[in-house]
Tab-separated table of C-alpha atoms in Angstrom:
chain	number	residue	atom	x	y	z
A	291	UNK	CA	0.000	0.000	0.000
A	292	UNK	CA	1.136	3.514	-0.851
A	293	UNK	CA	-0.163	6.429	1.192
A	294	UNK	CA	0.387	10.111	0.542
A	295	UNK	CA	-0.293	12.233	3.603
A	296	UNK	CA	-0.537	16.015	3.256
A	297	UNK	CA	2.086	16.042	0.511
A	298	UNK	CA	3.167	19.469	-0.763
A	299	UNK	CA	5.810	20.362	-3.327
A	300	UNK	CA	6.913	23.970	-3.751
A	301	UNK	CA	9.512	25.334	-6.130
A	302	UNK	CA	11.097	28.665	-5.288
A	303	UNK	CA	10.322	31.005	-2.411
A	304	UNK	CA	8.270	34.049	-1.583
A	305	UNK	CA	6.323	35.729	-4.351
A	306	UNK	CA	8.048	33.538	-6.944
A	307	UNK	CA	7.021	30.280	-5.277
A	308	UNK	CA	5.214	27.739	-7.417
A	309	UNK	CA	3.047	25.273	-5.500
A	310	UNK	CA	3.097	22.170	-7.719
A	311	UNK	CA	1.370	19.965	-5.126
A	312	UNK	CA	-0.967	21.178	-2.401
A	313	UNK	CA	-1.935	18.958	0.537
A	314	UNK	CA	-2.283	15.747	-1.485
A	315	UNK	CA	-3.795	12.778	0.348
A	316	UNK	CA	-4.148	9.466	-1.498
A	317	UNK	CA	-4.164	5.751	-0.812
A	318	UNK	CA	-3.100	3.310	-3.533
A	319	UNK	CA	-3.800	-0.293	-2.607
A	320	UNK	CA	-1.684	-3.270	-3.600
A	321	UNK	CA	-2.735	-4.534	-7.014
A	322	UNK	CA	-4.448	-1.303	-8.058
A	323	UNK	CA	-4.168	0.218	-11.485
A	324	UNK	CA	-4.478	3.736	-10.152
A	325	UNK	CA	-4.870	6.631	-12.575
A	326	UNK	CA	-3.887	10.218	-11.872
A	327	UNK	CA	-5.525	12.413	-14.481
A	328	UNK	CA	-5.605	16.106	-15.230
A	329	UNK	CA	-4.720	18.780	-17.736
A	330	UNK	CA	-1.166	19.785	-18.625
A	331	UNK	CA	0.503	21.554	-15.709
A	332	UNK	CA	-1.936	20.166	-13.139
A	333	UNK	CA	0.827	18.475	-11.121
A	334	UNK	CA	0.566	14.886	-12.387
A	335	UNK	CA	4.227	14.326	-13.229
A	336	UNK	CA	5.449	16.056	-10.073
A	337	UNK	CA	3.262	13.752	-8.026
A	338	UNK	CA	4.501	10.565	-9.685
A	339	UNK	CA	8.137	11.684	-9.406
A	340	UNK	CA	7.633	12.139	-5.681
A	341	UNK	CA	6.645	8.482	-5.402
A	342	UNK	CA	10.237	7.369	-6.039
A	343	UNK	CA	11.865	10.555	-4.715
A	344	UNK	CA	13.044	11.844	-8.062
A	345	UNK	CA	11.377	14.875	-6.497
A	346	UNK	CA	11.310	15.225	-2.725
A	347	UNK	CA	8.150	16.610	-1.141
A	348	UNK	CA	8.493	19.958	0.576
A	349	UNK	CA	6.039	18.804	3.229
A	350	UNK	CA	4.128	15.671	4.126
A	351	UNK	CA	4.851	11.956	4.131
A	352	UNK	CA	4.852	9.143	1.565
A	353	UNK	CA	4.428	5.704	3.088
A	354	UNK	CA	5.095	2.321	1.520
A	355	UNK	CA	3.470	-0.360	3.658
A	356	UNK	CA	3.538	2.046	6.594
A	357	UNK	CA	7.170	3.131	6.177
A	358	UNK	CA	7.824	6.806	5.485
A	359	UNK	CA	10.289	7.012	2.593
A	360	UNK	CA	10.723	10.773	2.378
A	361	UNK	CA	13.954	10.801	4.382
A	362	UNK	CA	15.674	7.960	2.537
A	363	UNK	CA	19.103	8.462	0.985
A	364	UNK	CA	22.116	6.451	-0.122
A	365	UNK	CA	21.714	2.682	-0.261
A	366	UNK	CA	18.210	2.755	1.233
A	367	UNK	CA	17.048	5.098	-1.544
A	368	UNK	CA	18.600	2.892	-4.225
A	369	UNK	CA	16.823	-0.119	-2.738
A	370	UNK	CA	13.502	1.715	-2.830
A	371	UNK	CA	13.975	2.686	-6.476
A	372	UNK	CA	14.805	-0.896	-7.378
A	373	UNK	CA	11.331	-1.839	-6.126
A	374	UNK	CA	9.588	0.985	-7.986
A	375	UNK	CA	9.922	0.671	-11.768
A	376	UNK	CA	9.229	3.649	-14.001
A	377	UNK	CA	8.435	4.168	-17.664
A	378	UNK	CA	8.313	7.509	-19.450
A	379	UNK	CA	6.670	9.139	-22.445
A	380	UNK	CA	9.973	9.363	-24.346
A	381	UNK	CA	11.086	5.785	-23.480
A	382	UNK	CA	14.482	6.981	-22.063
A	383	UNK	CA	16.476	4.112	-23.557
A	384	UNK	CA	20.247	4.109	-23.936
A	385	UNK	CA	20.846	4.560	-27.645
A	386	UNK	CA	24.343	3.032	-27.570
A	387	UNK	CA	23.133	-0.142	-25.873
A	388	UNK	CA	21.333	-3.005	-27.527
A	389	UNK	CA	17.813	-3.934	-26.475
A	390	UNK	CA	19.253	-6.719	-24.330
A	391	UNK	CA	21.777	-4.449	-22.626
A	392	UNK	CA	19.118	-1.824	-21.949
A	393	UNK	CA	17.166	-4.419	-20.005
A	394	UNK	CA	20.216	-5.704	-18.129
A	395	UNK	CA	21.220	-2.194	-17.042
A	396	UNK	CA	19.262	-2.156	-13.725
A	397	UNK	CA	20.711	-5.561	-12.908
A	398	UNK	CA	24.237	-4.318	-13.546
A	399	UNK	CA	23.636	-1.509	-11.059
A	400	UNK	CA	22.937	-4.206	-8.504
A	401	UNK	CA	26.128	-6.081	-9.482
A	402	UNK	CA	24.201	-8.844	-11.229
A	403	UNK	CA	26.036	-9.472	-14.474
A	404	UNK	CA	26.920	-12.214	-16.897
A	405	UNK	CA	24.656	-15.114	-17.733
A	406	UNK	CA	22.232	-14.557	-14.851
A	407	UNK	CA	21.477	-11.008	-15.994
A	408	UNK	CA	21.209	-12.098	-19.608
A	409	UNK	CA	18.787	-14.893	-18.720
A	410	UNK	CA	16.577	-12.544	-16.709
A	411	UNK	CA	16.581	-9.961	-19.513
A	412	UNK	CA	15.667	-12.539	-22.132
A	413	UNK	CA	12.773	-13.765	-19.981
A	414	UNK	CA	11.446	-10.210	-19.805
A	415	UNK	CA	11.907	-9.622	-23.520
A	416	UNK	CA	9.930	-12.796	-24.115
A	417	UNK	CA	7.227	-11.434	-21.799
A	418	UNK	CA	6.922	-8.206	-23.820
A	419	UNK	CA	7.180	-10.025	-27.160
A	420	UNK	CA	10.614	-8.806	-28.260
A	421	UNK	CA	12.981	-11.709	-27.608
A	422	UNK	CA	13.852	-11.875	-31.304
A	423	UNK	CA	15.016	-8.238	-31.276
A	424	UNK	CA	17.448	-8.528	-28.372
A	425	UNK	CA	20.515	-7.512	-30.389
A	426	UNK	CA	18.948	-4.525	-32.128
A	427	UNK	CA	19.414	-0.912	-31.030
A	428	UNK	CA	16.599	1.461	-30.002
A	429	UNK	CA	16.924	3.457	-33.236
A	430	UNK	CA	15.986	0.301	-35.148
A	431	UNK	CA	12.684	-0.094	-33.291
A	432	UNK	CA	9.241	1.459	-33.592
A	433	UNK	CA	7.874	3.623	-30.792
A	434	UNK	CA	5.735	0.807	-29.469
A	435	UNK	CA	8.680	-1.590	-29.478
A	436	UNK	CA	10.832	0.933	-27.631
A	437	UNK	CA	8.164	1.305	-24.958
A	438	UNK	CA	8.027	-2.486	-24.601
A	439	UNK	CA	11.792	-2.483	-24.010
A	440	UNK	CA	11.318	0.240	-21.403
A	441	UNK	CA	8.651	-1.876	-19.696
A	442	UNK	CA	10.942	-4.911	-19.689
A	443	UNK	CA	13.727	-2.806	-18.172
A	444	UNK	CA	11.369	-1.453	-15.504
A	445	UNK	CA	10.514	-5.051	-14.535
A	446	UNK	CA	14.118	-6.214	-14.275
A	447	UNK	CA	14.316	-5.973	-10.475
A	448	UNK	CA	10.899	-7.545	-9.836
A	449	UNK	CA	9.322	-4.267	-8.662
A	450	UNK	CA	6.190	-4.186	-6.560
A	451	UNK	CA	5.125	-0.903	-8.144
A	452	UNK	CA	5.433	0.535	-11.652
A	453	UNK	CA	5.001	4.244	-12.347
A	454	UNK	CA	3.786	5.077	-15.859
A	455	UNK	CA	4.264	8.756	-16.708
A	456	UNK	CA	2.256	9.460	-19.891
A	457	UNK	CA	3.585	6.134	-21.170
A	458	UNK	CA	1.362	6.020	-24.258
A	459	UNK	CA	1.006	9.696	-25.203
A	460	UNK	CA	3.692	9.467	-27.915
A	461	UNK	CA	2.084	6.405	-29.519
A	462	UNK	CA	-0.652	5.986	-32.102
A	463	UNK	CA	-4.051	4.605	-31.158
A	464	UNK	CA	-3.396	0.999	-32.175
A	465	UNK	CA	0.001	0.870	-30.459
A	466	UNK	CA	-1.470	2.501	-27.355
A	467	UNK	CA	-4.063	-0.285	-27.156
A	468	UNK	CA	-1.368	-2.981	-27.321
A	469	UNK	CA	0.745	-1.296	-24.620
A	470	UNK	CA	-2.276	-0.887	-22.346
A	471	UNK	CA	-3.091	-4.568	-22.800
A	472	UNK	CA	0.491	-5.460	-21.885
A	473	UNK	CA	0.300	-3.323	-18.741
A	474	UNK	CA	-2.986	-4.959	-17.767
A	475	UNK	CA	-1.402	-8.388	-18.240
A	476	UNK	CA	1.546	-7.384	-16.047
A	477	UNK	CA	-0.788	-6.127	-13.346
A	478	UNK	CA	-2.929	-9.254	-13.447
A	479	UNK	CA	-0.245	-11.918	-13.901
A	480	UNK	CA	2.668	-10.447	-11.911
A	481	UNK	CA	0.659	-8.555	-9.303
A	482	UNK	CA	2.498	-5.301	-9.955
A	483	UNK	CA	0.694	-2.192	-8.716
A	484	UNK	CA	0.477	0.388	-11.511
A	485	UNK	CA	0.276	4.154	-11.062
A	486	UNK	CA	-0.775	5.615	-14.402
A	487	UNK	CA	-0.248	9.325	-15.057
A	488	UNK	CA	-2.284	10.460	-18.054
A	489	UNK	CA	-4.187	13.374	-19.522
A	490	UNK	CA	-6.216	10.900	-21.604
A	491	UNK	CA	-9.559	9.895	-20.155
A	492	UNK	CA	-9.968	6.955	-22.575
A	493	UNK	CA	-6.630	5.565	-21.329
A	494	UNK	CA	-7.731	5.912	-17.705
A	495	UNK	CA	-11.129	4.410	-18.491
A	496	UNK	CA	-9.564	1.453	-20.280
A	497	UNK	CA	-6.992	0.409	-17.712
A	498	UNK	CA	-7.598	1.966	-14.262
A	499	UNK	CA	-9.790	0.551	-11.503
A	500	UNK	CA	-9.422	3.773	-9.490
A	501	UNK	CA	-8.608	7.351	-10.466
A	502	UNK	CA	-7.800	10.684	-8.870
A	503	UNK	CA	-8.317	13.979	-10.667
A	504	UNK	CA	-5.697	16.659	-9.992
A	505	UNK	CA	-5.996	20.374	-10.730
A	506	UNK	CA	-3.509	23.101	-9.812
A	507	UNK	CA	-1.741	20.699	-7.479
A	508	UNK	CA	-4.851	19.605	-5.573
A	509	UNK	CA	-6.778	16.347	-5.724
A	510	UNK	CA	-10.315	17.450	-6.565
A	511	UNK	CA	-11.938	14.031	-6.907
A	512	UNK	CA	-11.041	10.409	-6.300
A	513	UNK	CA	-12.747	7.034	-6.431
A	514	UNK	CA	-13.601	4.020	-8.537
A	515	UNK	CA	-13.154	4.886	-12.211
A	516	UNK	CA	-16.732	4.049	-13.188
A	517	UNK	CA	-18.110	6.161	-10.331
A	518	UNK	CA	-15.911	9.185	-11.023
A	519	UNK	CA	-16.533	9.187	-14.761
A	520	UNK	CA	-20.171	8.144	-14.506
A	521	UNK	CA	-21.145	10.689	-11.849
A	522	UNK	CA	-18.462	13.384	-11.585
A	523	UNK	CA	-18.721	15.603	-8.526
A	524	UNK	CA	-16.027	18.177	-9.306
A	525	UNK	CA	-16.437	20.948	-11.899
A	526	UNK	CA	-12.927	20.080	-13.095
A	527	UNK	CA	-13.913	16.478	-13.766
A	528	UNK	CA	-17.112	17.559	-15.476
A	529	UNK	CA	-15.101	19.883	-17.704
A	530	UNK	CA	-12.746	17.057	-18.651
A	531	UNK	CA	-15.769	14.950	-19.525
A	532	UNK	CA	-17.631	17.747	-21.322
A	533	UNK	CA	-17.070	16.305	-24.789
A	534	UNK	CA	-20.141	14.235	-25.698
A	535	UNK	CA	-18.072	11.880	-27.866
A	536	UNK	CA	-15.843	11.153	-24.880
A	537	UNK	CA	-18.813	10.421	-22.651
A	538	UNK	CA	-20.325	8.119	-25.259
A	539	UNK	CA	-17.071	6.196	-25.601
A	540	UNK	CA	-16.795	5.792	-21.842
A	541	UNK	CA	-20.385	4.622	-21.589
A	542	UNK	CA	-19.819	2.071	-24.363
A	543	UNK	CA	-16.715	0.761	-22.570
A	544	UNK	CA	-18.657	0.497	-19.312
A	545	UNK	CA	-21.456	-1.438	-21.032
A	546	UNK	CA	-18.970	-3.829	-22.606
A	547	UNK	CA	-17.384	-4.395	-19.216
A	548	UNK	CA	-20.770	-5.244	-17.696
A	549	UNK	CA	-21.543	-7.624	-20.542
A	550	UNK	CA	-18.204	-9.389	-20.059
């Protein structure tokens, strides 16, 4: 379980201060696919980067299974990050490394090298459907393939949690669907908790069992995805859902889910 308690993040001081997060309180249960949605600049990426201390909160606490991580440093911080995988919009692969060596990189940081690291990497590439491309370089892959490599790399250390920061926003619709299916499979089969940062309501509707809506650094609404999208309480959420085509698509997805 991940708990955020009164988390604030401020950049700068005085009149020039920018309050990126304001008194955020959230609980993400083990096994959730938890979506954090909002417009550009709402604070989504700052929030997710606080979850592995790429950004440190200015105030508040972040608890993993009851343990406050906000003061971690050194080896303890590295251990935390090994248990929290992360994938990004721009894939963030090493261009001079092959697909295989991109996936082995987190293992090398933990002094796991040689055949053991290679075997683990190949297992993950098989999982994401790219075992036959192990010796290629990122520049030789499509965007969807690069994101699959990034997912394999994020799984290298058997993380309990995976943070997905706009992981599909650079992909076309068909590729997005395949990546979302892969993430759902990982959540279901490996038990990895997913935190999905997205500005796309269809993405959140497709994959998330719970969502929180963020606006100007504040959580304005949170709950089960169907409840939040089906009966929005916040003006911000209603504005996000204002497009009739979007609402129709969400309703169709909900009906299909009930039929299944």
